[in-house]
PDB file of C-alpha atoms and ligand atoms in Angstrom:
ATOM      1  CA  MET A   1      65.070 124.737  65.404  1.00 56.00           C
ATOM      2  CA  MET A   2      67.069 121.488  65.523  1.00 69.00           C
ATOM      3  CA  SER A   3      68.304 120.679  69.000  1.00 85.00           C
ATOM      4  CA  GLN A   4      71.914 121.658  69.591  1.00 96.00           C
ATOM      5  CA  ILE A   5      74.616 119.027  70.034  1.00 98.00           C
ATOM      6  CA  ILE A   6      76.798 119.340  73.095  1.00 98.00           C
ATOM      7  CA  LEU A   7      79.974 117.377  73.832  1.00 98.00           C
ATOM      8  CA  VAL A   8      80.699 117.043  77.535  1.00 99.00           C
ATOM      9  CA  THR A   9      84.040 115.514  78.518  1.00 98.00           C
ATOM     10  CA  GLY A  10      84.367 113.772  81.877  1.00 98.00           C
ATOM     11  CA  ALA A  11      80.713 112.717  81.706  1.00 98.00           C
ATOM     12  CA  SER A  12      80.928 109.498  83.736  1.00 98.00           C
ATOM     13  CA  ALA A  13      80.865 111.136  87.184  1.00 98.00           C
ATOM     14  CA  GLY A  14      80.595 114.356  89.171  1.00 98.00           C
ATOM     15  CA  PHE A  15      79.941 117.637  87.378  1.00 98.00           C
ATOM     16  CA  GLY A  16      80.026 116.077  83.924  1.00 98.00           C
ATOM     17  CA  GLN A  17      77.308 113.541  84.697  1.00 98.00           C
ATOM     18  CA  ASN A  18      75.094 116.231  86.183  1.00 98.00           C
ATOM     19  CA  ILE A  19      75.747 118.620  83.299  1.00 98.00           C
ATOM     20  CA  CYS A  20      74.651 115.874  80.849  1.00 98.00           C
ATOM     21  CA  GLN A  21      71.473 115.187  82.806  1.00 98.00           C
ATOM     22  CA  THR A  22      70.558 118.870  83.087  1.00 98.00           C
ATOM     23  CA  LEU A  23      71.171 119.518  79.384  1.00 98.00           C
ATOM     24  CA  VAL A  24      69.285 116.417  78.192  1.00 98.00           C
ATOM     25  CA  GLU A  25      66.328 117.433  80.371  1.00 98.00           C
ATOM     26  CA  LYS A  26      66.416 120.825  78.627  1.00 97.00           C
ATOM     27  CA  GLY A  27      66.142 119.130  75.220  1.00 97.00           C
ATOM     28  CA  TYR A  28      69.764 119.201  74.039  1.00 98.00           C
ATOM     29  CA  LYS A  29      71.457 116.221  72.388  1.00 98.00           C
ATOM     30  CA  VAL A  30      74.443 115.406  74.562  1.00 98.00           C
ATOM     31  CA  ILE A  31      77.549 113.369  73.777  1.00 98.00           C
ATOM     32  CA  GLY A  32      79.078 112.266  77.067  1.00 98.00           C
ATOM     33  CA  ALA A  33      82.756 111.296  76.866  1.00 98.00           C
ATOM     34  CA  ALA A  34      84.926 109.545  79.454  1.00 98.00           C
ATOM     35  CA  ARG A  35      87.203 106.541  79.846  1.00 98.00           C
ATOM     36  CA  ARG A  36      84.753 104.346  81.817  1.00 98.00           C
ATOM     37  CA  TYR A  37      82.322 103.246  79.124  1.00 98.00           C
ATOM     38  CA  GLU A  38      80.122 101.104  81.409  1.00 98.00           C
ATOM     39  CA  LYS A  39      79.327 104.186  83.465  1.00 98.00           C
ATOM     40  CA  LEU A  40      78.362 106.086  80.330  1.00 98.00           C
ATOM     41  CA  GLN A  41      76.138 103.205  79.230  1.00 98.00           C
ATOM     42  CA  ARG A  42      74.327 103.291  82.558  1.00 98.00           C
ATOM     43  CA  ILE A  43      73.813 107.025  82.137  1.00 98.00           C
ATOM     44  CA  GLN A  44      72.372 106.380  78.680  1.00 98.00           C
ATOM     45  CA  GLU A  45      69.909 103.891  80.178  1.00 98.00           C
ATOM     46  CA  GLU A  46      68.685 106.694  82.431  1.00 98.00           C
ATOM     47  CA  LEU A  47      68.763 109.570  79.953  1.00 98.00           C
ATOM     48  CA  GLY A  48      67.699 107.747  76.774  1.00 98.00           C
ATOM     49  CA  GLU A  49      68.438 108.415  73.128  1.00 97.00           C
ATOM     50  CA  GLN A  50      69.263 112.113  73.586  1.00 98.00           C
ATOM     51  CA  PHE A  51      72.487 110.964  75.258  1.00 98.00           C
ATOM     52  CA  TYR A  52      75.310 109.417  73.242  1.00 98.00           C
ATOM     53  CA  PRO A  53      78.047 107.614  75.205  1.00 98.00           C
ATOM     54  CA  LEU A  54      81.551 108.062  73.764  1.00 98.00           C
ATOM     55  CA  GLN A  55      84.571 106.275  75.160  1.00 98.00           C
ATOM     56  CA  MET A  56      87.476 108.687  74.912  1.00 98.00           C
ATOM     57  CA  ASP A  57      90.576 109.379  76.955  1.00 98.00           C
ATOM     58  CA  VAL A  58      91.190 113.075  76.340  1.00 98.00           C
ATOM     59  CA  SER A  59      94.880 112.714  77.129  1.00 98.00           C
ATOM     60  CA  GLN A  60      95.390 110.341  74.161  1.00 98.00           C
ATOM     61  CA  PRO A  61      95.197 112.347  70.906  1.00 98.00           C
ATOM     62  CA  GLU A  62      94.807 109.220  68.706  1.00 98.00           C
ATOM     63  CA  GLN A  63      91.869 108.077  70.860  1.00 98.00           C
ATOM     64  CA  VAL A  64      90.287 111.500  70.547  1.00 98.00           C
ATOM     65  CA  ASP A  65      90.706 111.383  66.757  1.00 98.00           C
ATOM     66  CA  LYS A  66      89.157 107.923  66.538  1.00 98.00           C
ATOM     67  CA  ALA A  67      86.328 108.644  68.939  1.00 98.00           C
ATOM     68  CA  LEU A  68      85.296 111.864  67.194  1.00 98.00           C
ATOM     69  CA  ALA A  69      85.562 110.209  63.768  1.00 98.00           C
ATOM     70  CA  SER A  70      83.249 107.429  65.008  1.00 98.00           C
ATOM     71  CA  LEU A  71      80.348 109.766  65.796  1.00 98.00           C
ATOM     72  CA  PRO A  72      77.285 108.700  63.789  1.00 98.00           C
ATOM     73  CA  VAL A  73      75.364 110.937  61.408  1.00 97.00           C
ATOM     74  CA  GLY A  74      73.267 113.362  63.407  1.00 96.00           C
ATOM     75  CA  TRP A  75      75.906 113.656  66.154  1.00 98.00           C
ATOM     76  CA  GLN A  76      78.855 115.124  64.255  1.00 97.00           C
ATOM     77  CA  GLU A  77      78.252 118.858  64.247  1.00 97.00           C
ATOM     78  CA  ILE A  78      79.114 119.876  67.768  1.00 98.00           C
ATOM     79  CA  ASP A  79      77.618 123.237  68.760  1.00 98.00           C
ATOM     80  CA  VAL A  80      78.860 123.366  72.331  1.00 98.00           C
ATOM     81  CA  LEU A  81      81.986 121.857  73.877  1.00 98.00           C
ATOM     82  CA  VAL A  82      82.095 121.504  77.645  1.00 99.00           C
ATOM     83  CA  ASN A  83      85.710 120.789  78.584  1.00 99.00           C
ATOM     84  CA  ASN A  84      85.093 119.302  82.009  1.00 98.00           C
ATOM     85  CA  ALA A  85      87.360 116.205  82.160  1.00 98.00           C
ATOM     86  CA  GLY A  86      90.100 116.853  84.654  1.00 98.00           C
ATOM     87  CA  LEU A  87      91.634 115.814  87.901  1.00 98.00           C
ATOM     88  CA  ALA A  88      93.884 116.657  90.795  1.00 98.00           C
ATOM     89  CA  LEU A  89      96.299 114.041  92.075  1.00 98.00           C
ATOM     90  CA  GLY A  90      97.891 114.386  95.501  1.00 97.00           C
ATOM     91  CA  LEU A  91      98.348 117.350  97.796  1.00 97.00           C
ATOM     92  CA  ASP A  92     102.038 116.948  98.526  1.00 98.00           C
ATOM     93  CA  PRO A  93     104.486 119.838  98.406  1.00 98.00           C
ATOM     94  CA  ALA A  94     106.317 120.301  95.121  1.00 98.00           C
ATOM     95  CA  PHE A  95     109.550 118.883  96.490  1.00 98.00           C
ATOM     96  CA  GLU A  96     107.835 115.607  97.426  1.00 98.00           C
ATOM     97  CA  ALA A  97     105.016 115.224  94.917  1.00 98.00           C
ATOM     98  CA  SER A  98     104.991 112.447  92.330  1.00 98.00           C
ATOM     99  CA  PHE A  99     106.195 113.625  88.942  1.00 98.00           C
ATOM    100  CA  GLU A 100     104.026 110.966  87.321  1.00 98.00           C
ATOM    101  CA  ASP A 101     100.981 112.543  88.971  1.00 98.00           C
ATOM    102  CA  TRP A 102     102.069 115.912  87.620  1.00 98.00           C
ATOM    103  CA  GLN A 103     102.350 114.463  84.132  1.00 98.00           C
ATOM    104  CA  THR A 104      98.875 112.927  84.366  1.00 98.00           C
ATOM    105  CA  MET A 105      97.388 116.265  85.419  1.00 98.00           C
ATOM    106  CA  ILE A 106      99.213 118.127  82.651  1.00 98.00           C
ATOM    107  CA  ASN A 107      98.252 115.508  80.053  1.00 98.00           C
ATOM    108  CA  THR A 108      94.585 115.596  81.067  1.00 98.00           C
ATOM    109  CA  ASN A 109      93.863 119.149  82.222  1.00 98.00           C
ATOM    110  CA  ILE A 110      96.112 120.905  79.709  1.00 98.00           C
ATOM    111  CA  ILE A 111      96.968 118.684  76.729  1.00 98.00           C
ATOM    112  CA  GLY A 112      93.605 116.894  76.690  1.00 98.00           C
ATOM    113  CA  LEU A 113      91.528 120.054  76.962  1.00 99.00           C
ATOM    114  CA  THR A 114      93.684 121.802  74.375  1.00 99.00           C
ATOM    115  CA  TYR A 115      93.600 118.935  71.886  1.00 98.00           C
ATOM    116  CA  VAL A 116      89.834 118.424  72.051  1.00 98.00           C
ATOM    117  CA  THR A 117      89.328 122.170  71.637  1.00 98.00           C
ATOM    118  CA  ARG A 118      91.699 122.294  68.656  1.00 98.00           C
ATOM    119  CA  LYS A 119      89.760 119.429  67.033  1.00 98.00           C
ATOM    120  CA  ILE A 120      86.305 120.937  67.498  1.00 98.00           C
ATOM    121  CA  LEU A 121      87.008 124.639  67.000  1.00 98.00           C
ATOM    122  CA  PRO A 122      87.447 124.655  63.176  1.00 98.00           C
ATOM    123  CA  THR A 123      83.938 123.259  62.628  1.00 97.00           C
ATOM    124  CA  MET A 124      82.554 125.953  64.919  1.00 98.00           C
ATOM    125  CA  VAL A 125      84.440 128.642  63.010  1.00 98.00           C
ATOM    126  CA  SER A 126      83.310 127.330  59.630  1.00 98.00           C
ATOM    127  CA  ARG A 127      79.679 127.492  60.793  1.00 97.00           C
ATOM    128  CA  ASN A 128      80.267 130.752  62.698  1.00 98.00           C
ATOM    129  CA  GLN A 129      78.502 129.411  65.761  1.00 97.00           C
ATOM    130  CA  GLY A 130      79.501 127.621  68.909  1.00 98.00           C
ATOM    131  CA  HIS A 131      80.341 127.878  72.564  1.00 98.00           C
ATOM    132  CA  VAL A 132      83.355 126.479  74.415  1.00 98.00           C
ATOM    133  CA  ILE A 133      82.733 126.150  78.137  1.00 99.00           C
ATOM    134  CA  ASN A 134      85.807 125.239  80.148  1.00 99.00           C
ATOM    135  CA  ILE A 135      85.764 124.047  83.725  1.00 98.00           C
ATOM    136  CA  GLY A 136      88.654 125.805  85.433  1.00 98.00           C
ATOM    137  CA  SER A 137      88.996 126.277  89.165  1.00 98.00           C
ATOM    138  CA  THR A 138      89.588 128.923  91.793  1.00 98.00           C
ATOM    139  CA  ALA A 139      92.867 127.001  92.162  1.00 98.00           C
ATOM    140  CA  GLY A 140      93.902 128.675  88.905  1.00 98.00           C
ATOM    141  CA  THR A 141      93.848 132.025  90.684  1.00 98.00           C
ATOM    142  CA  VAL A 142      94.309 131.389  94.412  1.00 97.00           C
ATOM    143  CA  PRO A 143      97.477 129.490  95.345  1.00 97.00           C
ATOM    144  CA  TYR A 144      97.356 126.978  98.188  1.00 97.00           C
ATOM    145  CA  PRO A 145      99.897 124.568  99.664  1.00 97.00           C
ATOM    146  CA  GLY A 146      99.966 121.346  97.676  1.00 98.00           C
ATOM    147  CA  GLY A 147      98.070 122.927  94.773  1.00 98.00           C
ATOM    148  CA  ASN A 148     101.305 123.273  92.777  1.00 98.00           C
ATOM    149  CA  VAL A 149     100.698 121.653  89.370  1.00 98.00           C
ATOM    150  CA  TYR A 150      96.919 121.287  89.689  1.00 98.00           C
ATOM    151  CA  GLY A 151      96.522 125.038  90.244  1.00 98.00           C
ATOM    152  CA  ALA A 152      98.953 125.739  87.427  1.00 99.00           C
ATOM    153  CA  THR A 153      96.919 123.615  84.993  1.00 99.00           C
ATOM    154  CA  LYS A 154      93.801 125.586  85.910  1.00 98.00           C
ATOM    155  CA  ALA A 155      95.652 128.888  85.469  1.00 99.00           C
ATOM    156  CA  TYR A 156      96.428 127.610  81.978  1.00 99.00           C
ATOM    157  CA  VAL A 157      92.745 126.872  81.386  1.00 99.00           C
ATOM    158  CA  LYS A 158      91.826 130.419  82.425  1.00 98.00           C
ATOM    159  CA  GLN A 159      94.405 132.088  80.162  1.00 98.00           C
ATOM    160  CA  PHE A 160      93.708 129.697  77.274  1.00 99.00           C
ATOM    161  CA  SER A 161      90.004 130.572  77.516  1.00 98.00           C
ATOM    162  CA  GLN A 162      90.750 134.279  77.315  1.00 98.00           C
ATOM    163  CA  ASN A 163      93.241 133.867  74.491  1.00 98.00           C
ATOM    164  CA  LEU A 164      90.662 131.831  72.553  1.00 98.00           C
ATOM    165  CA  ARG A 165      88.345 134.832  72.765  1.00 98.00           C
ATOM    166  CA  ALA A 166      91.114 136.963  71.289  1.00 98.00           C
ATOM    167  CA  ASP A 167      91.532 134.574  68.338  1.00 98.00           C
ATOM    168  CA  LEU A 168      87.778 134.295  67.825  1.00 98.00           C
ATOM    169  CA  ALA A 169      87.299 138.037  67.415  1.00 98.00           C
ATOM    170  CA  GLY A 170      84.806 138.724  64.640  1.00 98.00           C
ATOM    171  CA  THR A 171      83.049 135.369  65.069  1.00 98.00           C
ATOM    172  CA  ARG A 172      79.894 134.492  66.973  1.00 98.00           C
ATOM    173  CA  ILE A 173      81.694 131.831  68.975  1.00 98.00           C
ATOM    174  CA  ARG A 174      81.555 132.239  72.721  1.00 98.00           C
ATOM    175  CA  VAL A 175      84.040 131.100  75.359  1.00 98.00           C
ATOM    176  CA  THR A 176      83.350 130.779  79.068  1.00 99.00           C
ATOM    177  CA  ASN A 177      85.595 129.674  81.922  1.00 99.00           C
ATOM    178  CA  ILE A 178      83.717 128.439  84.984  1.00 98.00           C
ATOM    179  CA  GLU A 179      85.901 128.456  88.079  1.00 98.00           C
ATOM    180  CA  PRO A 180      84.463 126.485  91.004  1.00 98.00           C
ATOM    181  CA  GLY A 181      85.798 126.465  94.541  1.00 98.00           C
ATOM    182  CA  LEU A 182      85.067 123.689  97.031  1.00 97.00           C
ATOM    183  CA  CYS A 183      82.526 121.298  95.518  1.00 97.00           C
ATOM    184  CA  GLY A 184      81.244 118.082  97.059  1.00 96.00           C
ATOM    185  CA  GLY A 185      79.212 115.224  95.625  1.00 96.00           C
ATOM    186  CA  THR A 186      81.835 114.229  93.051  1.00 96.00           C
ATOM    187  CA  GLU A 187      84.744 111.778  92.888  1.00 95.00           C
ATOM    188  CA  PHE A 188      87.250 114.638  92.774  1.00 96.00           C
ATOM    189  CA  SER A 189      88.777 114.209  96.242  1.00 95.00           C
ATOM    190  CA  ASN A 190      88.497 110.403  96.155  1.00 95.00           C
ATOM    191  CA  VAL A 191      90.646 110.569  93.025  1.00 95.00           C
ATOM    192  CA  ARG A 192      92.973 113.195  94.507  1.00 96.00           C
ATOM    193  CA  PHE A 193      93.564 111.133  97.657  1.00 95.00           C
ATOM    194  CA  LYS A 194      93.783 107.914  95.635  1.00 95.00           C
ATOM    195  CA  GLY A 195      90.970 106.015  97.318  1.00 94.00           C
ATOM    196  CA  ASP A 196      91.469 107.361 100.859  1.00 94.00           C
ATOM    197  CA  ASP A 197      87.733 108.019 101.084  1.00 94.00           C
ATOM    198  CA  ASP A 198      87.809 109.046 104.774  1.00 95.00           C
ATOM    199  CA  ARG A 199      90.228 111.844 104.000  1.00 94.00           C
ATOM    200  CA  ALA A 200      88.077 112.860 101.049  1.00 94.00           C
ATOM    201  CA  THR A 201      84.880 112.906 103.152  1.00 94.00           C
ATOM    202  CA  LYS A 202      86.488 114.947 105.944  1.00 94.00           C
ATOM    203  CA  LEU A 203      87.345 117.738 103.526  1.00 92.00           C
ATOM    204  CA  TYR A 204      83.646 118.515 103.065  1.00 94.00           C
ATOM    205  CA  ASP A 205      82.524 118.037 106.699  1.00 93.00           C
ATOM    206  CA  GLY A 206      80.363 120.989 107.720  1.00 92.00           C
ATOM    207  CA  ALA A 207      81.436 123.047 104.700  1.00 93.00           C
ATOM    208  CA  GLY A 208      78.101 123.208 102.840  1.00 93.00           C
ATOM    209  CA  SER A 209      80.050 122.830  99.620  1.00 96.00           C
ATOM    210  CA  ILE A 210      78.823 123.566  96.091  1.00 97.00           C
ATOM    211  CA  GLN A 211      77.060 120.567  94.513  1.00 97.00           C
ATOM    212  CA  PRO A 212      77.284 119.219  90.949  1.00 98.00           C
ATOM    213  CA  GLU A 213      73.819 120.589  90.136  1.00 98.00           C
ATOM    214  CA  ASP A 214      75.048 124.102  91.017  1.00 98.00           C
ATOM    215  CA  ILE A 215      77.752 123.748  88.366  1.00 98.00           C
ATOM    216  CA  ALA A 216      75.311 122.207  85.870  1.00 98.00           C
ATOM    217  CA  ASN A 217      72.924 125.136  86.390  1.00 98.00           C
ATOM    218  CA  THR A 218      75.799 127.559  85.859  1.00 98.00           C
ATOM    219  CA  VAL A 219      76.750 125.858  82.580  1.00 98.00           C
ATOM    220  CA  LEU A 220      73.117 126.005  81.454  1.00 98.00           C
ATOM    221  CA  TRP A 221      72.818 129.669  82.416  1.00 98.00           C
ATOM    222  CA  ALA A 222      75.988 130.646  80.522  1.00 98.00           C
ATOM    223  CA  LEU A 223      74.775 128.654  77.513  1.00 98.00           C
ATOM    224  CA  GLU A 224      71.277 130.113  77.461  1.00 98.00           C
ATOM    225  CA  GLN A 225      72.277 133.750  77.513  1.00 98.00           C
ATOM    226  CA  PRO A 226      71.214 135.618  74.351  1.00 98.00           C
ATOM    227  CA  ALA A 227      73.585 135.045  71.423  1.00 97.00           C
ATOM    228  CA  HIS A 228      75.122 138.532  71.755  1.00 98.00           C
ATOM    229  CA  VAL A 229      76.236 137.872  75.363  1.00 98.00           C
ATOM    230  CA  ASN A 230      79.560 136.224  76.246  1.00 98.00           C
ATOM    231  CA  ILE A 231      79.983 135.189  79.859  1.00 98.00           C
ATOM    232  CA  SER A 232      83.777 135.188  80.076  1.00 98.00           C
ATOM    233  CA  ARG A 233      84.494 133.980  83.595  1.00 98.00           C
ATOM    234  CA  ILE A 234      82.455 132.852  86.565  1.00 98.00           C
ATOM    235  CA  GLU A 235      83.930 132.128  89.982  1.00 98.00           C
ATOM    236  CA  ILE A 236      81.558 130.062  92.110  1.00 98.00           C
ATOM    237  CA  VAL A 237      82.284 129.063  95.711  1.00 98.00           C
ATOM    238  CA  PRO A 238      80.275 127.962  98.737  1.00 97.00           C
ATOM    239  CA  VAL A 239      79.347 130.754 101.171  1.00 97.00           C
ATOM    240  CA  SER A 240      81.619 129.018 103.684  1.00 97.00           C
ATOM    241  CA  GLN A 241      84.718 129.566 101.516  1.00 97.00           C
ATOM    242  CA  THR A 242      86.337 132.997 101.709  1.00 97.00           C
ATOM    243  CA  PHE A 243      89.869 134.463 101.816  1.00 96.00           C
ATOM    244  CA  GLY A 244      92.449 134.683 104.574  1.00 94.00           C
ATOM    245  CA  PRO A 245      95.571 136.739 105.194  1.00 94.00           C
ATOM    246  CA  GLN A 246      98.772 135.609 103.516  1.00 94.00           C
ATOM    247  CA  PRO A 247     100.778 133.559 106.003  1.00 93.00           C
ATOM    248  CA  ILE A 248     103.979 135.139 107.313  1.00 93.00           C
ATOM    249  CA  ASP A 249     106.498 132.812 108.870  1.00 91.00           C
ATOM    250  CA  ARG A 250     107.975 134.314 112.028  1.00 89.00           C
ATOM    251  CA  THR A 251     110.468 131.573 112.809  1.00 89.00           C
ATOM    252  CA  LEU A 252     112.600 131.804 109.704  1.00 86.00           C
ATOM    253  CA  TRP A 253     114.603 134.964 110.378  1.00 82.00           C
ATOM    254  CA  ASN A 254     114.785 134.951 114.170  1.00 78.00           C
ATOM    255  CA  ASP A 255     118.423 133.972 114.010  1.00 71.00           C
ATOM    256  CA  ASP A 256     120.310 137.319 114.056  1.00 67.00           C
ATOM    257  CA  SER A 257     123.012 136.007 111.749  1.00 66.00           C
ATOM    258  CA  LEU A 258     120.480 135.884 108.933  1.00 64.00           C
ATOM    259  CA  LEU A 259     119.369 139.503 109.166  1.00 60.00           C
TER     260      LEU A 259
HETATM  261  N1  NAP B   1      85.100 119.014  92.704  1.00 63.74           N
HETATM  262  C1  NAP B   1      85.715 120.144  92.893  1.00 63.74           C
HETATM  263  O1  NAP B   1      85.888 120.599  94.049  1.00 63.74           O
HETATM  264  C2  NAP B   1      86.231 120.944  91.737  1.00 63.74           C
HETATM  265  C3  NAP B   1      86.530 122.284  91.942  1.00 63.74           C
HETATM  266  C4  NAP B   1      87.006 123.047  90.876  1.00 63.74           C
HETATM  267  C5  NAP B   1      87.148 122.480  89.635  1.00 63.74           C
HETATM  268  N2  NAP B   1      86.861 121.148  89.450  1.00 63.74           N
HETATM  269  C6  NAP B   1      87.068 120.604  88.106  1.00 63.74           C
HETATM  270  O2  NAP B   1      85.841 120.121  87.625  1.00 63.74           O
HETATM  271  C7  NAP B   1      86.057 119.073  86.673  1.00 63.74           C
HETATM  272  C8  NAP B   1      85.217 117.861  87.050  1.00 63.74           C
HETATM  273  O3  NAP B   1      85.558 117.452  88.351  1.00 63.74           O
HETATM  274  P1  NAP B   1      84.598 116.582  89.285  1.00 63.74           P
HETATM  275  O4  NAP B   1      84.642 117.204  90.633  1.00 63.74           O
HETATM  276  O5  NAP B   1      83.302 116.354  88.616  1.00 63.74           O
HETATM  277  O6  NAP B   1      85.497 115.243  89.370  1.00 63.74           O
HETATM  278  P2  NAP B   1      85.122 113.688  89.181  1.00 63.74           P
HETATM  279  O7  NAP B   1      83.855 113.358  89.878  1.00 63.74           O
HETATM  280  O8  NAP B   1      86.363 112.961  89.553  1.00 63.74           O
HETATM  281  O9  NAP B   1      84.885 113.565  87.602  1.00 63.74           O
HETATM  282  C9  NAP B   1      85.933 113.709  86.687  1.00 63.74           C
HETATM  283  C10 NAP B   1      85.497 113.194  85.333  1.00 63.74           C
HETATM  284  O10 NAP B   1      86.578 113.360  84.422  1.00 63.74           O
HETATM  285  C11 NAP B   1      86.770 112.143  83.737  1.00 63.74           C
HETATM  286  N3  NAP B   1      88.157 111.998  83.316  1.00 63.74           N
HETATM  287  C12 NAP B   1      89.279 112.007  84.075  1.00 63.74           C
HETATM  288  N4  NAP B   1      90.368 111.821  83.316  1.00 63.74           N
HETATM  289  C13 NAP B   1      89.916 111.691  82.036  1.00 63.74           C
HETATM  290  C14 NAP B   1      90.541 111.464  80.782  1.00 63.74           C
HETATM  291  N5  NAP B   1      91.875 111.313  80.676  1.00 63.74           N
HETATM  292  N6  NAP B   1      89.772 111.386  79.672  1.00 63.74           N
HETATM  293  C15 NAP B   1      88.437 111.520  79.761  1.00 63.74           C
HETATM  294  N7  NAP B   1      87.774 111.728  80.900  1.00 63.74           N
HETATM  295  C16 NAP B   1      88.517 111.809  82.027  1.00 63.74           C
HETATM  296  C17 NAP B   1      86.326 111.050  84.697  1.00 63.74           C
HETATM  297  O11 NAP B   1      85.860 109.905  83.985  1.00 63.74           O
HETATM  298  P3  NAP B   1      86.680 108.556  83.699  1.00 63.74           P
HETATM  299  O12 NAP B   1      87.469 108.256  84.941  1.00 63.74           O
HETATM  300  O13 NAP B   1      85.581 107.567  83.401  1.00 63.74           O
HETATM  301  O14 NAP B   1      87.509 108.869  82.503  1.00 63.74           O
HETATM  302  C18 NAP B   1      85.131 111.731  85.353  1.00 63.74           C
HETATM  303  O15 NAP B   1      83.983 111.547  84.560  1.00 63.74           O
HETATM  304  C19 NAP B   1      87.570 118.810  86.691  1.00 63.74           C
HETATM  305  O16 NAP B   1      88.166 119.494  85.597  1.00 63.74           O
HETATM  306  C20 NAP B   1      88.025 119.431  88.016  1.00 63.74           C
HETATM  307  O17 NAP B   1      89.367 119.819  87.972  1.00 63.74           O
HETATM  308  C21 NAP B   1      86.395 120.375  90.469  1.00 63.74           C
END
C-alpha cells in the first residue's frame, strides 16, 4: 500500500513538530505547514524526504489556496489532516484583554482551522477516505479566568468536529478532537505571555505536565485504529491536573442593602 499523506498545520514547533517526527518515523509522508519556513527546513534536514515543508499562514485564505496549489505531484492527495496550528494570547480578563489578540486567536484557531478543513474535505469525500484530527483543548470545556476567547475558540473546535461527523454520515471519513490539558515542552505559554519566558516556565514548575510526544502518540493511536473505528474525542491531562469546586464569592452580597 502507498504510504498515506498527512498534512500537519503548526508543524514548526511544539506538538506539531513532534507529530511530524512520530508520523515520519512510522512511514507516513508528512506535509508540515507553518509560517516560519526556516524552522520547517531544519525539520526537513532531520526527517528527510518523507517530510515536505510548506509555508502557510492558516489565517490567510489566499495563502492557504496558494500553498495547497503549490504541492508537487505525489503530495497532493491528503489522506489525513491534523489541524494543530493554534495559539492563546494573553490571560487578561475580558474587560481588559486586547481585542487584537482576540481577533488573532479567532482568525487562527477558528477561521484558519475551518478554512483548511473546507479546502481538504471535498477531496476526502470524493475518495471516500480520510481522517480529520483536530487539536482542541480542555479549555473548550472547562472555563477558567482569562481563558475567555481562547476557550471559546476551542469550544468551537469541539462542536465543529462533532458537526463534521454529522455531515460525513455514510462516508468512511473519520473525525477526532484531541483535547489536551496542561502541556509543557512547547512554545505555547511563551507565545501566550508574549516572550515573558519566566512566567511561562513557572506555569509548569512541579506540574509533571503532558509532553509533545504524549500528544503525538495520541494522534498516532487515533489514526491507527481499524478503519471501522472513529475516536471522536480524547481528553488528555497530566495526573497533577484535576477539578476543583466552583468559586463562590462571599464578599459581594454582604451589604444588607443588596439582599
Ligand atoms: N501546550 C498546551 O498546553 C496546549 C494545551 C491544549 C491545546 N493546545 C493546542 O495545541 C496546538 C499546538 O500548540 P503547542 O503547544 O504545540 O504550541 P506552539 O509550540 O506555540 O506551536 C504552535 C504552532 O502553530 C503554528 N502557528 C501559529 N499560528 C499559525 C498560523 N497563523 N498559521 C500557521 N501556523 C501557525 C506555529 O508556527 P509558526 O509560528 O511558525 O507559524 C507553531 O508551529 C494549539 O492549537 C494549541 O491551542 C496546547
